[in-house]
Coordinates of N, CA and C and ligand atoms in Angstrom, one line a residue:
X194 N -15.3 -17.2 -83.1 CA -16.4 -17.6 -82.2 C -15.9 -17.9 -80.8
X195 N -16.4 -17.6 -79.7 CA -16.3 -18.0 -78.9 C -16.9 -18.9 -77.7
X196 N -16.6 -19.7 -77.2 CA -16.7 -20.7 -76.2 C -17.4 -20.0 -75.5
X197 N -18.8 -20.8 -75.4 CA -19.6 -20.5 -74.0 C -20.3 -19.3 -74.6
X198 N -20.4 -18.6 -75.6 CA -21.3 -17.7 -75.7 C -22.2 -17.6 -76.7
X199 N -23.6 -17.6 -76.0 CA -24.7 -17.7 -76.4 C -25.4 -17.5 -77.9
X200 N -24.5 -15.8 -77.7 CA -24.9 -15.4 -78.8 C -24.1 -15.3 -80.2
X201 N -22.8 -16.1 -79.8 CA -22.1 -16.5 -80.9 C -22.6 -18.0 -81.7
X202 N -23.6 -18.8 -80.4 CA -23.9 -20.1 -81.3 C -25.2 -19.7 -81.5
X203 N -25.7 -18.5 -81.6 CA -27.3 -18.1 -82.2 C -26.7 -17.7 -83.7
X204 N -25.3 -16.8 -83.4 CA -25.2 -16.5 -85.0 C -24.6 -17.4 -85.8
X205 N -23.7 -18.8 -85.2 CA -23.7 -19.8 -85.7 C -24.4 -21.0 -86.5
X206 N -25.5 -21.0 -85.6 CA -26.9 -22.0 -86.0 C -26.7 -22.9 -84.9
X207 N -26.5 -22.8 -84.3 CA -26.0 -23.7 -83.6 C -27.2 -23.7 -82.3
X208 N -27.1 -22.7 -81.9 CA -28.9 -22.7 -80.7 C -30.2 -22.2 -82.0
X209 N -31.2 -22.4 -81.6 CA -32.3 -21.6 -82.2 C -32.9 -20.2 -81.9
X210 N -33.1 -19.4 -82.8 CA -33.7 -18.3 -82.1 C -34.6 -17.5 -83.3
X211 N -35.4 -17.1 -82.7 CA -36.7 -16.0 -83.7 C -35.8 -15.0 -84.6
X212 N -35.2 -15.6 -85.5 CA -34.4 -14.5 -86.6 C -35.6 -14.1 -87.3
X213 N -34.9 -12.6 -87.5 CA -36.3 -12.3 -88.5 C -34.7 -11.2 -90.1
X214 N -33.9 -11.6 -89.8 CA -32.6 -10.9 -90.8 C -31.5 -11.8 -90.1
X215 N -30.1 -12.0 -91.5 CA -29.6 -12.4 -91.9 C -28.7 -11.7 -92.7
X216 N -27.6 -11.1 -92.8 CA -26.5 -10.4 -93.4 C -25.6 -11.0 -93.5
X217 N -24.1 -11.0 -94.4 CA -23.0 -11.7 -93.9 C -22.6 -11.4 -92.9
X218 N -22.9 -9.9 -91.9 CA -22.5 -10.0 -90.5 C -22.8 -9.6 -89.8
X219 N -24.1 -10.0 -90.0 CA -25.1 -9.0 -88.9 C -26.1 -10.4 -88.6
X220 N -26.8 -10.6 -87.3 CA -27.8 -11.7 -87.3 C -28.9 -10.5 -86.4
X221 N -30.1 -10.7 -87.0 CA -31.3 -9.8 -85.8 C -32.7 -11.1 -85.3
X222 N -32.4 -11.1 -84.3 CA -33.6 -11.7 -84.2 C -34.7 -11.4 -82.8
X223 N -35.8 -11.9 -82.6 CA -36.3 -11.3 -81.6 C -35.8 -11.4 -80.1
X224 N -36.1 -10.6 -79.1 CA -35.4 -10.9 -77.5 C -36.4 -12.2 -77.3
X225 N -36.0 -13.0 -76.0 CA -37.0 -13.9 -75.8 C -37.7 -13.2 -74.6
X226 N -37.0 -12.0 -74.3 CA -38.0 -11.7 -72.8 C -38.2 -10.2 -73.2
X227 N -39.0 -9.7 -73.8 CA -38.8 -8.6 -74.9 C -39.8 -7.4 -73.7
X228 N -39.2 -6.1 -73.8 CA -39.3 -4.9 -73.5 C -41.1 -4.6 -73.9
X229 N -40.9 -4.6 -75.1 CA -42.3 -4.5 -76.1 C -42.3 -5.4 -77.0
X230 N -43.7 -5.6 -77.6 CA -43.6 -6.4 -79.2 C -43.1 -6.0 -80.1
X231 N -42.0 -7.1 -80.1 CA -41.3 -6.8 -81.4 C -39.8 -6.6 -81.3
X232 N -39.9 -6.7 -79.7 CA -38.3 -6.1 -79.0 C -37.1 -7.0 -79.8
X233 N -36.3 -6.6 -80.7 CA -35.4 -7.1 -81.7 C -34.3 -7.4 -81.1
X234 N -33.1 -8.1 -80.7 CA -31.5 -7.5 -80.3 C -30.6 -7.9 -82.1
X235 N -30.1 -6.8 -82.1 CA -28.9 -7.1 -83.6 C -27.4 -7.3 -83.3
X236 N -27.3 -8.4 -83.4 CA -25.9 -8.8 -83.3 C -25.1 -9.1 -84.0
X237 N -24.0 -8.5 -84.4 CA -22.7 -9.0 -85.6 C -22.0 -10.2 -84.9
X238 N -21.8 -11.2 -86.2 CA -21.5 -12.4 -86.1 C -20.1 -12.6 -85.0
X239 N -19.4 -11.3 -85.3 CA -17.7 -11.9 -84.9 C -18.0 -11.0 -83.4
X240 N -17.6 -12.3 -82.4 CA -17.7 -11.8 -81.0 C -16.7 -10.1 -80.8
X241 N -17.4 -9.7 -80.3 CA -16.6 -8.2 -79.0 C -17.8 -8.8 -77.9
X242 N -17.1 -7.6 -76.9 CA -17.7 -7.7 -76.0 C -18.6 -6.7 -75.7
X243 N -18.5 -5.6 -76.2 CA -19.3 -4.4 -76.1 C -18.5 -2.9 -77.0
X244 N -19.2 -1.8 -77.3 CA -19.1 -0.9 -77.7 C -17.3 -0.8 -78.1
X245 N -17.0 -0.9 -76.6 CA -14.9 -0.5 -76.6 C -14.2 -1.3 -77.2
X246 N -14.5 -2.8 -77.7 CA -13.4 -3.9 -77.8 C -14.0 -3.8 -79.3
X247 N -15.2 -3.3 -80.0 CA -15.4 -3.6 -81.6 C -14.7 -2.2 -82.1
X248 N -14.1 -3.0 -83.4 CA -13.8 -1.7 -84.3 C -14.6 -1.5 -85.6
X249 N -14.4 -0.1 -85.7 CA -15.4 1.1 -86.2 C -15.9 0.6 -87.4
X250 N -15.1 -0.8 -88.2 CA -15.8 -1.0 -90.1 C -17.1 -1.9 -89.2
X251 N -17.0 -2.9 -88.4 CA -18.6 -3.4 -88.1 C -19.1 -2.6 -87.0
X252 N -18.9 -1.9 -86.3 CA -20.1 -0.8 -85.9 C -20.5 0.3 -86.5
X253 N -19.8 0.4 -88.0 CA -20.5 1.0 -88.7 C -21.3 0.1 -89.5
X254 N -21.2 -1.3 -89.4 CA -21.7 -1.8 -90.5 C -23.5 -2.2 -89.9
X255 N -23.3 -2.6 -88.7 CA -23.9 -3.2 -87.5 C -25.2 -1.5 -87.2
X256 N -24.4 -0.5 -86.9 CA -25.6 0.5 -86.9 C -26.0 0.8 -88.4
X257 N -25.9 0.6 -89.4 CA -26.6 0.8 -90.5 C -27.7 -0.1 -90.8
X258 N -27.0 -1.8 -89.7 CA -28.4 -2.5 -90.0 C -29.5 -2.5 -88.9
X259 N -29.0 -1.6 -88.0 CA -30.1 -1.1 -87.0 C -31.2 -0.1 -87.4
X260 N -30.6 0.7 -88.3 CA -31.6 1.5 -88.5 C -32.4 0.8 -90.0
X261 N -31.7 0.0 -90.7 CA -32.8 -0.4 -91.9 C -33.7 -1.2 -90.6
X262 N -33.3 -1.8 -89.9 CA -34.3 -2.6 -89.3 C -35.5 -2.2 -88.4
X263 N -34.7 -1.0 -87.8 CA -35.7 -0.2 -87.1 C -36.9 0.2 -88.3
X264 N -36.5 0.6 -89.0 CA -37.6 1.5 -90.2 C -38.6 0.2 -90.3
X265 N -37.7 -0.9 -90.8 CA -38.8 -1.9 -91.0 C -39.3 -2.4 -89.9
X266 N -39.3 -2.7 -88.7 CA -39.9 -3.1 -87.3 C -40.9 -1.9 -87.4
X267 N -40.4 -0.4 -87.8 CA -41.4 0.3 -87.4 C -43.0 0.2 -88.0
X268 N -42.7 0.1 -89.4 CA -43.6 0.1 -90.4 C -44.4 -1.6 -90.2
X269 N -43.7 -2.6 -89.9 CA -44.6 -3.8 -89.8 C -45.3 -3.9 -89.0
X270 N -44.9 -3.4 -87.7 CA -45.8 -3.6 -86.6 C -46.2 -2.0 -86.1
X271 N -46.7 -1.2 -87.0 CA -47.1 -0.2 -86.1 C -46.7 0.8 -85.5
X272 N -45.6 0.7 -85.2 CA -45.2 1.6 -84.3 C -44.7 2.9 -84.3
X273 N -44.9 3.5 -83.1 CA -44.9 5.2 -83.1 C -43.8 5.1 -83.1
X274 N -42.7 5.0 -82.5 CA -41.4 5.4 -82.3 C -40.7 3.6 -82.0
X275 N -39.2 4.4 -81.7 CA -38.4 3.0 -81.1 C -37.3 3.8 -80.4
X276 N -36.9 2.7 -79.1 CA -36.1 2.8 -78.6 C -35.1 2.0 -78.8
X277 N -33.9 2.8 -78.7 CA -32.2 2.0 -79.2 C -31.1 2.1 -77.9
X278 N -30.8 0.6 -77.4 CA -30.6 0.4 -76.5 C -29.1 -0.1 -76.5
X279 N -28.2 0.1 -75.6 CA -27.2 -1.0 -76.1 C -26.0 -0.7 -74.7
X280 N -26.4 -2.2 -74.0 CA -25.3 -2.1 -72.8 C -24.2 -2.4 -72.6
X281 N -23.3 -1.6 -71.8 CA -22.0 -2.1 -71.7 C -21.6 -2.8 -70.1
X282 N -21.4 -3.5 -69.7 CA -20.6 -3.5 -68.2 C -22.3 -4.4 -67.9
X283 N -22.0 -4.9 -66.8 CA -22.9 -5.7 -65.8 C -23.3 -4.2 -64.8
X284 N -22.5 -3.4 -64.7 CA -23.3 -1.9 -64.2 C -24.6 -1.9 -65.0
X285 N -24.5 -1.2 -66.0 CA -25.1 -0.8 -67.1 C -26.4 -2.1 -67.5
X286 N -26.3 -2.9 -66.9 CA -26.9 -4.2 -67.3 C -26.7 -5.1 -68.3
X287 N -25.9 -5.4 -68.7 CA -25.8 -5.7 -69.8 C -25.4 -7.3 -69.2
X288 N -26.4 -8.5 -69.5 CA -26.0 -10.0 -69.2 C -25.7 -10.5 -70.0
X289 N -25.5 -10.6 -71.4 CA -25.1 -11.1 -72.0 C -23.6 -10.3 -72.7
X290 N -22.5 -10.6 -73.1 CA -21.2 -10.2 -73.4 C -20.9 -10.6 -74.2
X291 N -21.5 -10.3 -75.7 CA -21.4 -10.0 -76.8 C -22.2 -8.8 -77.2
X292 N -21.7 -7.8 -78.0 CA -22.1 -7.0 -78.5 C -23.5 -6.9 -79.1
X293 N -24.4 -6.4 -78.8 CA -25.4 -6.3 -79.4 C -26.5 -5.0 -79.0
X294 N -27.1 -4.6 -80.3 CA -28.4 -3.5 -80.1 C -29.7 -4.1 -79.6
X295 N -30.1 -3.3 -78.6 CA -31.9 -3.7 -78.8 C -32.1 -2.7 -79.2
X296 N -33.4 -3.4 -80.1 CA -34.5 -2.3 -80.9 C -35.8 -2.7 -80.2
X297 N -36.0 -1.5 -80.0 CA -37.4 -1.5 -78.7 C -38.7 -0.3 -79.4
X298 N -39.7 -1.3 -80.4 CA -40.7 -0.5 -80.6 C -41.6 -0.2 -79.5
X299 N -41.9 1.5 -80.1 CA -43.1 1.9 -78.6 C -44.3 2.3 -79.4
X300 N -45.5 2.6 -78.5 CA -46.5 2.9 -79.2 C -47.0 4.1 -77.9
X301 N -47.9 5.0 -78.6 CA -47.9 6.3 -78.1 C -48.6 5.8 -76.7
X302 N -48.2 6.2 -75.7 CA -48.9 5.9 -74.3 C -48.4 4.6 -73.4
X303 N -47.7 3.6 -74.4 CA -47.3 2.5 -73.7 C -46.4 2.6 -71.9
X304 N -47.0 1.5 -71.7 CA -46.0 2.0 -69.8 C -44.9 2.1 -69.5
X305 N -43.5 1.6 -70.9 CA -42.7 2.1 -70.3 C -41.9 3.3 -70.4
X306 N -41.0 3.6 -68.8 CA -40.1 4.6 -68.6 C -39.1 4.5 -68.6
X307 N -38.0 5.6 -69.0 CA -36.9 5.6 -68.4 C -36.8 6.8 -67.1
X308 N -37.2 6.5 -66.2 CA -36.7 8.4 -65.4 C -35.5 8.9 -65.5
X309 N -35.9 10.6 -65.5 CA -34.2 10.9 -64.9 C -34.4 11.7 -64.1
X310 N -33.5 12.3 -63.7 CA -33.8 13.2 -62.0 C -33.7 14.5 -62.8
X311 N -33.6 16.0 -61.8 CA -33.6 17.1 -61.8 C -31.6 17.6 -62.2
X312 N -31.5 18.4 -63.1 CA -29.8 18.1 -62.9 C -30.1 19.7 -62.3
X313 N -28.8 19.8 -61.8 CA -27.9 20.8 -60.6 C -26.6 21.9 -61.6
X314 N -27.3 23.1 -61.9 CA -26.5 23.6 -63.4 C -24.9 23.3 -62.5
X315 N -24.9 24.0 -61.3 CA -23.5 24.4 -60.6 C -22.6 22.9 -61.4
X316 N -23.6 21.7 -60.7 CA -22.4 20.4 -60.9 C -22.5 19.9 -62.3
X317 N -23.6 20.2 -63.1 CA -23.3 20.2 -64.6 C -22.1 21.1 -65.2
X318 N -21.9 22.4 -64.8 CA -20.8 23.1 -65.0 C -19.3 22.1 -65.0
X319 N -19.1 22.2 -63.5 CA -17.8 21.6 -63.1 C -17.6 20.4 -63.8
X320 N -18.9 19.6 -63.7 CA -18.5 18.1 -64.9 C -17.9 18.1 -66.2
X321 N -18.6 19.3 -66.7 CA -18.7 19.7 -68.4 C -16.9 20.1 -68.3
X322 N -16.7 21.0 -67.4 CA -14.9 21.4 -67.3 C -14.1 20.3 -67.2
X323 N -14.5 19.4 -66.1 CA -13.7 18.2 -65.8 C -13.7 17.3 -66.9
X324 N -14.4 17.1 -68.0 CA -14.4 15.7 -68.7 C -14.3 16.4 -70.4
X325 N -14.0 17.6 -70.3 CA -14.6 18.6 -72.0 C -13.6 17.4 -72.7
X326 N -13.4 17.4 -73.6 CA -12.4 16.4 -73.8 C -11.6 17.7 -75.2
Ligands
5GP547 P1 -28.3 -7.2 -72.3 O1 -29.0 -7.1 -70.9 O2 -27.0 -8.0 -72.2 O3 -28.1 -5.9 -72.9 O4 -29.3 -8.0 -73.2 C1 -29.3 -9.3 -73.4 C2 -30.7 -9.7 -73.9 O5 -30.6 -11.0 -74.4 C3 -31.8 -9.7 -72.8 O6 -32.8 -8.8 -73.2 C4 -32.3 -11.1 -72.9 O7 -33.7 -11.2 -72.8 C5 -31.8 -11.6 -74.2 N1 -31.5 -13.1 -74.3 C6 -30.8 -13.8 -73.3 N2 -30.7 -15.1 -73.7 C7 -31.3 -15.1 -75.0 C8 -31.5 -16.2 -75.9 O8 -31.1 -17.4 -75.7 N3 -32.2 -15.9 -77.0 C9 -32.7 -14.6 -77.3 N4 -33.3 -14.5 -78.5 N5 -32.5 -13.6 -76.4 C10 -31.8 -13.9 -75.3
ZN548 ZN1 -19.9 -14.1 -78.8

């Protein structure tokens, strides 16, 4: 656990928050400033900081309980689809620094967007060469 972070004394007990699941290492509960109804974030108990610093037995364990949860967010409340979100860096947005998914149910027509622009094959080419791994 670590000091000063938020979402290590939510999986603690230690702050309160809209749980709706409980695993030995997984906590989900709802956002407080939610996307849509129902906007979920799932967080495994033992701090990382994002995607690069956790290893692969709880982010496999952690997306398994994203998708049981998604299924069930979908089917309780309705919804047409979901979006699966998950930031890294203060670029990216990400304000809080512990690892965690949102699950973002949508319903057909709702307002939100993500845009993307027009891509440029020439500089998709050269990218695709430069990074092929
Ligand atoms: P990020 O931007 O880091 O990917 O997402 C952090 C999310 O945590 C935000 O959507 C924000 O609304 C949510 N959040 C921040 N503080 C709290 C809190 O104390 N309780 C809950 N349930 N959500 C929080
Ligand atoms: Zn933490």
């Amino acid at each position: 656990m670590k000091n000063d972070c938020i979402f290590c004394a939510m999986a603690a007990g230690e702050i309160p928050c809209f749980k709706i699941r409980e695993d030995g290492d997984v906590i989900a509960c709802l956002d407080i400033n939610p996307f849509s109804r129902g906007h979920t974030l799932v967080i495994p108990k033992r701090h990382s900081t994002g995607l690069l610093d956790t290893d692969d037995a709880t982010l496999a364990a952690v997306i398994a309980d994203v998708k049981k949860i998604a299924a069930h967010l979908k089917e309780k409340l309705g919804a047409d689809g979901f979006n699966v979100l998950q930031n890294n860096g203060a670029a990216a947005g990400q304000s809080v620094s512990h690892l965690h998914f949102h699950i973002i149910p949508r319903r057909n027509g709702d307002p939100l967007v993500f845009e993307n622009g027009k891509g440029d094959m020439e500089e998709l080419k050269a990218l695709a060469d430069a990074i092929r791994m």
